[in-house]
Coordinates of C-alpha atoms and ligand atoms in Angstrom, one line a residue:
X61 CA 19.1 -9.3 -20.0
X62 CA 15.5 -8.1 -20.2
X63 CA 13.6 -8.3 -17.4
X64 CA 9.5 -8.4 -17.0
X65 CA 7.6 -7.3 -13.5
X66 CA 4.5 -8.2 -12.3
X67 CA 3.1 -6.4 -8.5
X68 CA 0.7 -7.9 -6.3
X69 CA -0.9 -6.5 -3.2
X70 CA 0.0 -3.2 -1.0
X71 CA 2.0 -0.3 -2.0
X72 CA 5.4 -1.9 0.0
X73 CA 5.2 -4.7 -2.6
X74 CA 5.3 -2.0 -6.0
X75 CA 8.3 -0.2 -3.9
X76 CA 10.1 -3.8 -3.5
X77 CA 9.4 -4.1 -7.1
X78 CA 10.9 -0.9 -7.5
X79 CA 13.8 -1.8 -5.6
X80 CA 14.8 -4.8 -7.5
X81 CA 14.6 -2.9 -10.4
X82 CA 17.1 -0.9 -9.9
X83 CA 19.2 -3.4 -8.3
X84 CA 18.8 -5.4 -11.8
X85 CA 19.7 -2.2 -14.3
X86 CA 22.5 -1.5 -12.2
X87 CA 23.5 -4.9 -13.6
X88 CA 22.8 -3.8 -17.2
X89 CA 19.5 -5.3 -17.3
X90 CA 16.6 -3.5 -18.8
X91 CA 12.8 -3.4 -18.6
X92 CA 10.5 -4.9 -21.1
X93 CA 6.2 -4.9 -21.1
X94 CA 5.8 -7.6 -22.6
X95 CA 6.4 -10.5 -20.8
X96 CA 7.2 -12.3 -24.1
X97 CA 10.5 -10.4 -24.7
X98 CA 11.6 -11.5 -21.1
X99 CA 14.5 -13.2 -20.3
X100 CA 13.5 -12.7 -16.7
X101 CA 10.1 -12.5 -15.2
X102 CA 9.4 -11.2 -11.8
X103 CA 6.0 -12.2 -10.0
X104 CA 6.2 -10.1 -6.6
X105 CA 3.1 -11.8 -4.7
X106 CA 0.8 -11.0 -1.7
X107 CA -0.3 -13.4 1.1
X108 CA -3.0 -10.8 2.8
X109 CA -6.0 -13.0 2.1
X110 CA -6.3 -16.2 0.6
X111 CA -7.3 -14.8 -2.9
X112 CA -4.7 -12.9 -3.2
X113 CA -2.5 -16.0 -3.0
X114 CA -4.6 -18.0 -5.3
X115 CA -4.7 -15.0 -7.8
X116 CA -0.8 -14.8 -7.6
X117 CA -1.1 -18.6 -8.3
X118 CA -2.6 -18.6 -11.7
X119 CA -0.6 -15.6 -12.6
X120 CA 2.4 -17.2 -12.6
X121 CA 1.0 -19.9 -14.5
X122 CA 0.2 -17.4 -17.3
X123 CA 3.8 -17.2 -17.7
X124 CA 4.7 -21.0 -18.2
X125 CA 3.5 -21.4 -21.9
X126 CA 6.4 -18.5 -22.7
X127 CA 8.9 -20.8 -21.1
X128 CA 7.5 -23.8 -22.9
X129 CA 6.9 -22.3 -26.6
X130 CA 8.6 -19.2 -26.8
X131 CA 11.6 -19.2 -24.7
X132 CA 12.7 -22.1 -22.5
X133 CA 15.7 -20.2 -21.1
X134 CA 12.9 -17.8 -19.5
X135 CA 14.2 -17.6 -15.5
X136 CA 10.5 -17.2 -13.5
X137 CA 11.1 -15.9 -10.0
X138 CA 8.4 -15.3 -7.4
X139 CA 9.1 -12.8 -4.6
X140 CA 7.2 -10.9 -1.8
X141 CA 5.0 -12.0 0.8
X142 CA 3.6 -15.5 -0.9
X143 CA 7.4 -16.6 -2.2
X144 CA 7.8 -16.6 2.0
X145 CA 5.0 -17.8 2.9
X146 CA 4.7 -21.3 0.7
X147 CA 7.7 -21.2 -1.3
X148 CA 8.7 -24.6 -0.8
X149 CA 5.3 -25.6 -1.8
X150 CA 5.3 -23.2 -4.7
X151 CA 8.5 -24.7 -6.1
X152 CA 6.6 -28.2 -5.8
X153 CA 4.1 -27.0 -7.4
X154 CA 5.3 -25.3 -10.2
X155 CA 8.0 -26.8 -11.8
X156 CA 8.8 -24.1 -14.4
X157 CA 9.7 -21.5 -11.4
X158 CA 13.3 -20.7 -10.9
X159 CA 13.6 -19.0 -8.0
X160 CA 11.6 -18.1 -4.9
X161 CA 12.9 -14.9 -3.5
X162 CA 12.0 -13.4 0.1
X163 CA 11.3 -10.1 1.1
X164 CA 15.2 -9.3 3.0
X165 CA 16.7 -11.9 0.4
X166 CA 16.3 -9.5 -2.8
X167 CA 19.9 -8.1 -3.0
X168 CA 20.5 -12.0 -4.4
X169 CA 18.1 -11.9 -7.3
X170 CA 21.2 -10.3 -10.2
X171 CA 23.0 -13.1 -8.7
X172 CA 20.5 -15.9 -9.3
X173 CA 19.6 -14.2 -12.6
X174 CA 22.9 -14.1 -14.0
X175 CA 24.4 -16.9 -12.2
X176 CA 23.9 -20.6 -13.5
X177 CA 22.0 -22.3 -11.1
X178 CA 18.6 -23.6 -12.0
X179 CA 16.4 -23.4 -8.7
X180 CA 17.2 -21.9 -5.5
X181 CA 15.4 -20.5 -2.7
X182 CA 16.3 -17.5 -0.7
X183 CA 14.1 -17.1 2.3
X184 CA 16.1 -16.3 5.5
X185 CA 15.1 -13.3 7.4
X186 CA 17.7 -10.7 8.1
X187 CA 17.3 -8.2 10.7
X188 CA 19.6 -6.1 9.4
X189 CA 18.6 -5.8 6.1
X190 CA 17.1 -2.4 5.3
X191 CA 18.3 -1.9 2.0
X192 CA 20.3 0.8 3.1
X193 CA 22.1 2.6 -0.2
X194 CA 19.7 1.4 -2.5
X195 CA 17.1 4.0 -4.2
X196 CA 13.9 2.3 -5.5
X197 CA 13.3 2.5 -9.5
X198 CA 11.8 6.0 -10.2
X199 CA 8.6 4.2 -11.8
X200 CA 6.7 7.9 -12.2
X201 CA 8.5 10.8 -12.7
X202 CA 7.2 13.1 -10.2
X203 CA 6.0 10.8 -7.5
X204 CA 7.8 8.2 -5.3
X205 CA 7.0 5.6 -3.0
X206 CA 10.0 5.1 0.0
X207 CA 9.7 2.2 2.5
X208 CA 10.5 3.4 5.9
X209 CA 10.1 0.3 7.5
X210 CA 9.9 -3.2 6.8
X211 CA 8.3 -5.8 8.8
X212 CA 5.7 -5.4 11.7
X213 CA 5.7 -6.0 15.1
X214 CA 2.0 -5.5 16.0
X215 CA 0.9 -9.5 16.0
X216 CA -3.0 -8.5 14.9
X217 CA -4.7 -11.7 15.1
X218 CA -6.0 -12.4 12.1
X219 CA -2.6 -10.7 10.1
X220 CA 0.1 -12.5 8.3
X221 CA 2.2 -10.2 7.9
X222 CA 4.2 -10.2 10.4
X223 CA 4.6 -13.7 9.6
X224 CA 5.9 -13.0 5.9
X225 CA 7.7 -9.9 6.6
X226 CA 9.2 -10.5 9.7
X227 CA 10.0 -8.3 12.7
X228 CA 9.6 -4.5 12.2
X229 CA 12.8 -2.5 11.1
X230 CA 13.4 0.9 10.4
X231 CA 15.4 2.3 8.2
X232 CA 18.1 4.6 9.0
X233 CA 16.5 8.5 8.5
X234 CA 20.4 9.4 6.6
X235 CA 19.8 6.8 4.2
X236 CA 15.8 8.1 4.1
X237 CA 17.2 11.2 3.1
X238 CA 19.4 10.3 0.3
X239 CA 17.0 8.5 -1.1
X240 CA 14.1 11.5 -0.9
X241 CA 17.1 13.8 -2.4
X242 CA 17.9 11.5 -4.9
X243 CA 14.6 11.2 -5.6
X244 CA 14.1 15.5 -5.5
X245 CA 17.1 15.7 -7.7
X246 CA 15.6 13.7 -10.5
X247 CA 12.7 15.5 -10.5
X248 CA 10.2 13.8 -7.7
X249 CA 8.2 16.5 -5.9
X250 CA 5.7 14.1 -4.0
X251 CA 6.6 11.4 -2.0
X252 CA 4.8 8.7 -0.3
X253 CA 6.8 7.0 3.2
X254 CA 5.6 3.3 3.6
X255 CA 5.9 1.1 6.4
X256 CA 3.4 -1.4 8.2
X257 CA 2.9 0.9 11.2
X258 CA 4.5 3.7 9.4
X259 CA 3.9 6.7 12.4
X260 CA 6.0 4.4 14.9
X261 CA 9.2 5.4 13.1
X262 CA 12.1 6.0 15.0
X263 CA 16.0 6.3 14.5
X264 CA 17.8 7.8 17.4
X265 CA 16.3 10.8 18.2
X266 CA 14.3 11.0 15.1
X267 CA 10.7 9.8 15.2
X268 CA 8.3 10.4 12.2
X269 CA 7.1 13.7 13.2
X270 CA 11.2 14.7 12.7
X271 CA 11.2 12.5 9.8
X272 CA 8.5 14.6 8.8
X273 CA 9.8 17.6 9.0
X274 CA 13.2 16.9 7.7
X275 CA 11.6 15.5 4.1
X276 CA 9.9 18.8 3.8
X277 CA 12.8 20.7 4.1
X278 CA 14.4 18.7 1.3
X279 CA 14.5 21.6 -1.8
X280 CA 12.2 20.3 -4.6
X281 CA 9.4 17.9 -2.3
X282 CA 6.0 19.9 -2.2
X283 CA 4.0 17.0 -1.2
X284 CA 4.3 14.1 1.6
X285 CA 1.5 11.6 2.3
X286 CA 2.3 8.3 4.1
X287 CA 0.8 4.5 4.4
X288 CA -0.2 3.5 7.0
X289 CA 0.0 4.8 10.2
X290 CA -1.4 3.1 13.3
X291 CA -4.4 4.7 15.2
X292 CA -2.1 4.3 18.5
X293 CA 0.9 5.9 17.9
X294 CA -0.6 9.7 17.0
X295 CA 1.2 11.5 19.6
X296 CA 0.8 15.2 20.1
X297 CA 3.4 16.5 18.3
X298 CA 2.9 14.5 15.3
X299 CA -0.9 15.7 15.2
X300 CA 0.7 19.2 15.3
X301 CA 3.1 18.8 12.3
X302 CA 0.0 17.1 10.2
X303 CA -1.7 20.0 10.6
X304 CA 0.7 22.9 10.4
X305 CA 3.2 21.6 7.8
X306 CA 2.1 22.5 4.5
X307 CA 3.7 20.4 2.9
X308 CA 2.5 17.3 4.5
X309 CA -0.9 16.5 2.9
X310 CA -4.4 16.7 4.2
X311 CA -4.8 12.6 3.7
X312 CA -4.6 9.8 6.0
X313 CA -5.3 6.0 5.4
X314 CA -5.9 4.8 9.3
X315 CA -6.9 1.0 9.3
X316 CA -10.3 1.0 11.7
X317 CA -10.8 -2.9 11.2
X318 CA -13.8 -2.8 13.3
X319 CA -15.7 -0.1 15.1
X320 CA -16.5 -2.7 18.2
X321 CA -14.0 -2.3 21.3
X322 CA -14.7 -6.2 21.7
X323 CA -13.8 -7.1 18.3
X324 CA -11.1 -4.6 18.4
X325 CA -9.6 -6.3 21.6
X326 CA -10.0 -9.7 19.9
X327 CA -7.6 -8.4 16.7
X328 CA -5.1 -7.9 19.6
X329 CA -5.7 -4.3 18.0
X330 CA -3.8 -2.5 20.9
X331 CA -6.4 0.8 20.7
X332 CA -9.8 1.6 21.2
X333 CA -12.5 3.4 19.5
X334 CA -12.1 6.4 22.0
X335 CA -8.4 7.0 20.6
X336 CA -9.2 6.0 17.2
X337 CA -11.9 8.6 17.2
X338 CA -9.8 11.4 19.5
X339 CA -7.5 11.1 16.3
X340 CA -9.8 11.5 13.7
X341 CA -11.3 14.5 15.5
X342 CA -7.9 16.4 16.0
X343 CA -7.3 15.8 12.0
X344 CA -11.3 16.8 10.8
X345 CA -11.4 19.6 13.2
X346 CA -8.6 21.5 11.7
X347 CA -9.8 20.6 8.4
X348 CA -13.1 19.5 7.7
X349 CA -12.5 18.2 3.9
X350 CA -8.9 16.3 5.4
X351 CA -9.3 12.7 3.8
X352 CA -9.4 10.2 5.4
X353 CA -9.5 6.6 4.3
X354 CA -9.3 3.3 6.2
X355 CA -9.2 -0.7 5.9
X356 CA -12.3 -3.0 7.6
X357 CA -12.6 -6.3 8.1
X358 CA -16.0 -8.1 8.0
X359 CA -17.2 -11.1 9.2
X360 CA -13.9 -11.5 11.9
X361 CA -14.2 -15.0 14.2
X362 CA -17.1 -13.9 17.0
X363 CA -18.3 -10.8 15.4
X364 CA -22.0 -10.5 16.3
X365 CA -24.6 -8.6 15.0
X366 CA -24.4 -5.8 17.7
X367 CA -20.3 -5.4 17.0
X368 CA -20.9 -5.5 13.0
X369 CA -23.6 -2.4 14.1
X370 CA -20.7 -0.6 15.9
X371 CA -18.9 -1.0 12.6
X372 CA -21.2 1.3 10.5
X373 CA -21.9 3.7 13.5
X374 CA -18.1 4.3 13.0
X375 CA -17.9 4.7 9.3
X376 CA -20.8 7.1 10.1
X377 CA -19.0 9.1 12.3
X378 CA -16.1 9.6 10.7
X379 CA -17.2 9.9 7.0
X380 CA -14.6 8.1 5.1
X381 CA -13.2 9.5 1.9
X382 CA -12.8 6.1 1.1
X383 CA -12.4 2.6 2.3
X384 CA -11.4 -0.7 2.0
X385 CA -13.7 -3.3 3.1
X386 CA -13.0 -6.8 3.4
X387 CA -14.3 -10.1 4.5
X388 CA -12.4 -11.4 7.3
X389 CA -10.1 -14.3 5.9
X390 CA -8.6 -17.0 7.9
X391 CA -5.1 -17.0 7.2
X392 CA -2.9 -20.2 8.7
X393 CA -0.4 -19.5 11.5
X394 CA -2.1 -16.9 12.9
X395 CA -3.6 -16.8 16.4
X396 CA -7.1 -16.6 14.7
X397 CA -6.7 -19.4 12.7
X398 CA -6.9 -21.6 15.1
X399 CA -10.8 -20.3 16.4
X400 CA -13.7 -21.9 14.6
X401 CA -15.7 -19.5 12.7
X402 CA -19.7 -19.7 13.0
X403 CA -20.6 -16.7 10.3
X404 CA -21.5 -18.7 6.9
X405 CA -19.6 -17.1 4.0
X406 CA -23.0 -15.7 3.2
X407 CA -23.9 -14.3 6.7
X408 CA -20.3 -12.4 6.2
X409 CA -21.0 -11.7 2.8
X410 CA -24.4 -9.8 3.3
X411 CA -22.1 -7.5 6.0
X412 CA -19.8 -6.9 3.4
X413 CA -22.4 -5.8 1.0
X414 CA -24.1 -3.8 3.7
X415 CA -21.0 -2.1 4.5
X416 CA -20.1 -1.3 0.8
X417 CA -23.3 0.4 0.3
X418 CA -23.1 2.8 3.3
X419 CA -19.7 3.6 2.5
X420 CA -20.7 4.3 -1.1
X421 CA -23.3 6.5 -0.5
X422 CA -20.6 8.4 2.2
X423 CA -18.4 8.8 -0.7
X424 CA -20.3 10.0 -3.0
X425 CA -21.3 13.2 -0.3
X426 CA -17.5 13.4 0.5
X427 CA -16.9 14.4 -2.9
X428 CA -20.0 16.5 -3.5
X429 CA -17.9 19.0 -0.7
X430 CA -15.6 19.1 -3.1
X431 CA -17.8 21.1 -5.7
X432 CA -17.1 24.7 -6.2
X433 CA -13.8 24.9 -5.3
X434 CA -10.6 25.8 -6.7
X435 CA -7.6 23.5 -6.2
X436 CA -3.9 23.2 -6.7
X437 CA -3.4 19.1 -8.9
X438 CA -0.6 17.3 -9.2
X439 CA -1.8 16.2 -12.7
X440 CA -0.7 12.6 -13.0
X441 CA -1.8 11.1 -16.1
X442 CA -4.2 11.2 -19.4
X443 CA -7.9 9.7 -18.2
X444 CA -9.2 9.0 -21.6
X445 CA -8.0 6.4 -24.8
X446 CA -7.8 9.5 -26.9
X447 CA -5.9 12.0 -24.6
X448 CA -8.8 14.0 -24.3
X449 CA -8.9 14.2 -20.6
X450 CA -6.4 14.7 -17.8
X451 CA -6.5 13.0 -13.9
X452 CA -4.8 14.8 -11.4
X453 CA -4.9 14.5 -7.4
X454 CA -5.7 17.5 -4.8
X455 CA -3.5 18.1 -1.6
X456 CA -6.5 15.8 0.0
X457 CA -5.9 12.9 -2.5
X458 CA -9.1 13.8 -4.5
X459 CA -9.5 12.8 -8.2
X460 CA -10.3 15.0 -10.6
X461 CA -10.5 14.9 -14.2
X462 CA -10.2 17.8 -16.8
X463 CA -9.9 18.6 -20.3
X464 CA -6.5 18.2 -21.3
X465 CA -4.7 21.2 -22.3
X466 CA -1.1 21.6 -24.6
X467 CA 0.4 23.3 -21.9
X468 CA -0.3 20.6 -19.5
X469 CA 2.0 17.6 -18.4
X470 CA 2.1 14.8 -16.0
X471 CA 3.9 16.1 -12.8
X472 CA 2.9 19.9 -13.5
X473 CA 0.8 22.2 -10.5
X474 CA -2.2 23.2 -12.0
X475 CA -5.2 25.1 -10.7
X476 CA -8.8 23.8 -11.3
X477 CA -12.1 24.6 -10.6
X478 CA -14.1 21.9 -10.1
X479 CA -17.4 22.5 -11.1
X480 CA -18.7 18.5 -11.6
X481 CA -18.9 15.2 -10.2
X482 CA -20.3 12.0 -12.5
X483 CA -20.7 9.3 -10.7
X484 CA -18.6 9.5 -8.0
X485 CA -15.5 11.3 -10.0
X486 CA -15.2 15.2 -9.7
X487 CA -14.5 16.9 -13.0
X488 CA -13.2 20.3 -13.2
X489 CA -11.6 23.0 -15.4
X490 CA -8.2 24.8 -15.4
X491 CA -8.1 28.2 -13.9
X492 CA -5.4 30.0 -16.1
Ligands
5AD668 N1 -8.7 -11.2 6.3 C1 -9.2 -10.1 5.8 N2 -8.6 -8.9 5.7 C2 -7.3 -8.9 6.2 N3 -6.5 -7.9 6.3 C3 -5.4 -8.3 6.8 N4 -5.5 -9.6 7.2 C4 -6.7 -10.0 6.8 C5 -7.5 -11.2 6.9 N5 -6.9 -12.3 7.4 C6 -6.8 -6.5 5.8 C7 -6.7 -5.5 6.9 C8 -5.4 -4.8 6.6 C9 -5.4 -4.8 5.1 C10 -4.1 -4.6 4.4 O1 -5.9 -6.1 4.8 O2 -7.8 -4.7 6.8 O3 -5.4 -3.4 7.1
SF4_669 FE1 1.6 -6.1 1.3 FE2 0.7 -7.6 3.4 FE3 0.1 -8.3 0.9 FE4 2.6 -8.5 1.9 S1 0.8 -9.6 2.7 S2 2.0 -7.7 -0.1 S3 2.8 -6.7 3.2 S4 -0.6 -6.5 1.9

């Protein structure tokens, strides 16, 4: 059986993708990129914001002319956080899908695939299930993604997730292990932990500073980042190992949401901006150039003008790396849902816009610190149609682009000087 993938949404959904992967070439099945050589095509979807499930809509329309013309045995499954969220509707809908497939139901998928029924849906949460024994699909040969946790228990207001993923779960740190060593043994030297609250980790007497530790010591792993923590659970000892273990990176992606204590109380957020800034001071002031990145929402039910200001005095302060900015979306079933919104679409657009244009111009100084220095990539990939150019990543998740060299492959250590920046992209040259 060939089988075709297509990944929508967070980093969680490409490991699940991942996952099932594996779980289908352990059957004998094997990857194809064309979706017209499928005998099974897998649409993992998002439900974050309401685009994201109307993109993953059309999307799996794209694939029903292949069933029609091509190849009407084709099996279409959707999966991930949409497939939960309005599978029955989807499999109204859509005639031509197969199977809807949730996210603690995908041990089933070889199953359905090779089994003979037509339709089926699998959406039951289980609270046990943490794919324990499994190792994701190694997608990039020198750098993995490993789900730590599934689910969330954090109720934010506005947030489906927990809706979609159901209550958190972590996984057991043995079977974390065995999958980082797995992962080491074939070749991985950077790995990236996920979970929805991802710092909160705990298994017995492990919690993620342990965690931390114990991946690190795991012969072959030179670099650990992590997505995404929660700006509440920072504790002291887990500030300490960021800082002094060398092998975990200088980069942190810590959702702000909003900079206004009202707003943030309103998101059921469960900090304030004194500990979301006493944790961004502990990481910047042992390392001024640590990334850090975040997630805001614009435009959330009640924000005013003055808590929209408290926003950008935040991204001010802190001097993202990066961010992602968004405008809020009501999503059904949750608690905000339910509050009538009084920003137009364009009022919340025209925050958006401001926001994107402060944290451009932050960006673009973020990098400029960059200049002059001489750093250890992780080169990941060629940059340029002719092969011309190499990308690689800095400890502090910085991209930089050089000229490509014979010597030099994806998943090598290089040095470079970087000695550029175009547009907002630092270029550099190797330091032999
Ligand atoms: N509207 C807009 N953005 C949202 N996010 C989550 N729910 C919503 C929503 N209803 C954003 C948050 C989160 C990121 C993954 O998506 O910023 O951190
Ligand atoms: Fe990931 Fe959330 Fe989207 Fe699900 S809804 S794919 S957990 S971002």
């Amino acid at each position: 059986m060939k089988y075709y993938t297509a990944t929508y949404g967070c980093q969680m959904n490409e490991y699940d993708t991942a996952l099932i992967a594996s779980m289908l070439e352990r059957d004998g099945a094997i990857s194809v990129d064309n979706p017209e050589e499928a005998d099974a095509i897998i649409v993992n979807t998002c439900s974050v914001r309401e685009k994201a499930e109307e993109t993953a809509i059309t999307h799996i329309g794209v694939y029903k002319p292949i069933k029609d013309d091509i190849n009407p045995n084709l099996k279409i499954v959707v999966t991930g956080c949409m497939a939960q969220n309005r599978g029955h509707e989807i499999m109204r809908r859509l005639p031509y899908v197969n199977y809807v497939v949730g996210p603690d139901q995908y041990r089933k998928i070889p199953n359905l695939l090779f089994g003979k029924q037509k339709r089926r849906y699998e959406l039951e949460f289980d609270r046990e299930e943490n794919y324990v024994g499994e190792s994701a699909k190694i997608v990039n040969p020198y750098s993995a993604q490993i789900a730590i946790q599934r689910g969330c228990n954090k109720r934010c207001s506005y947030c489906i997730v927990p809706y979609v993923r159901g209550p958190e779960k972590y996984r057991e740190c043995s079977d974390i292990l065995r999958e980082v060593k797995d992962a080491a043994g074939r070749g991985v030297t950077e790995i990236m932990l996920l979970g929805q609250t991802v710092n909160a980790y705990k298994d017995g007497n492990e919690d993620f500073a342990s965690l931390l530790n114990r991946i690190s010591d795991i012969d072959g792993i030179r670099r650990i980042r992590f997505t995404s923590p929660h700006p509440r659970h920072y504790t002291d000892e887990l500030l300490r190992v960021l800082i002094e273990n060398p092998k975990v990176c200088h980069q942190a992606h810590i959702p702000l949401q909003s900079g206004s204590n009202a707003m943030l109380k309103k998101m059921r957020r469960q900090h304030d901006m004194d500990t979301y800034f006493g944790v961004i001071d502990t990481l910047r002031s042992a390392d001024p150039l640590y990334h850090i990145s975040t997630d805001i929402i614009c435009g959330f039910v009640g924000e005013t003008d003055e808590d929209f200001e408290q926003t950008l005095e935040a991204v001010r302060r802190v001097q993202y790396d990066t961010a992602f900015m968004f405008i809020y979306s009501p999503r059904e079933g949750t608690e905000s849902f339910k509050e009538t919104e009084i920003l137009t679409e364009e009022q919340k657009k025209a925050r958006h816009t401001r926001l994107v244009e402060l944290q451009n111009a932050i960006t673009l100084e973020r990098n400029k610190l960059m200049l002059g220095r001489t750093e250890t990539l992780l080169v990941e990939r060629s940059s340029s149609k002719d092969d011309s150019e190499m990308l690689g990543r800095t400890d502090n998740y910085k991209k930089v682009i050089f000229p490509a060299d014979a010597s030099v492959k994806p998943g090598d250590y290089v040095q470079c000087k970087i000695d550029d920046i175009r547009g907002w992209t630092l270029r550099g040259t190797l330091v032999k």
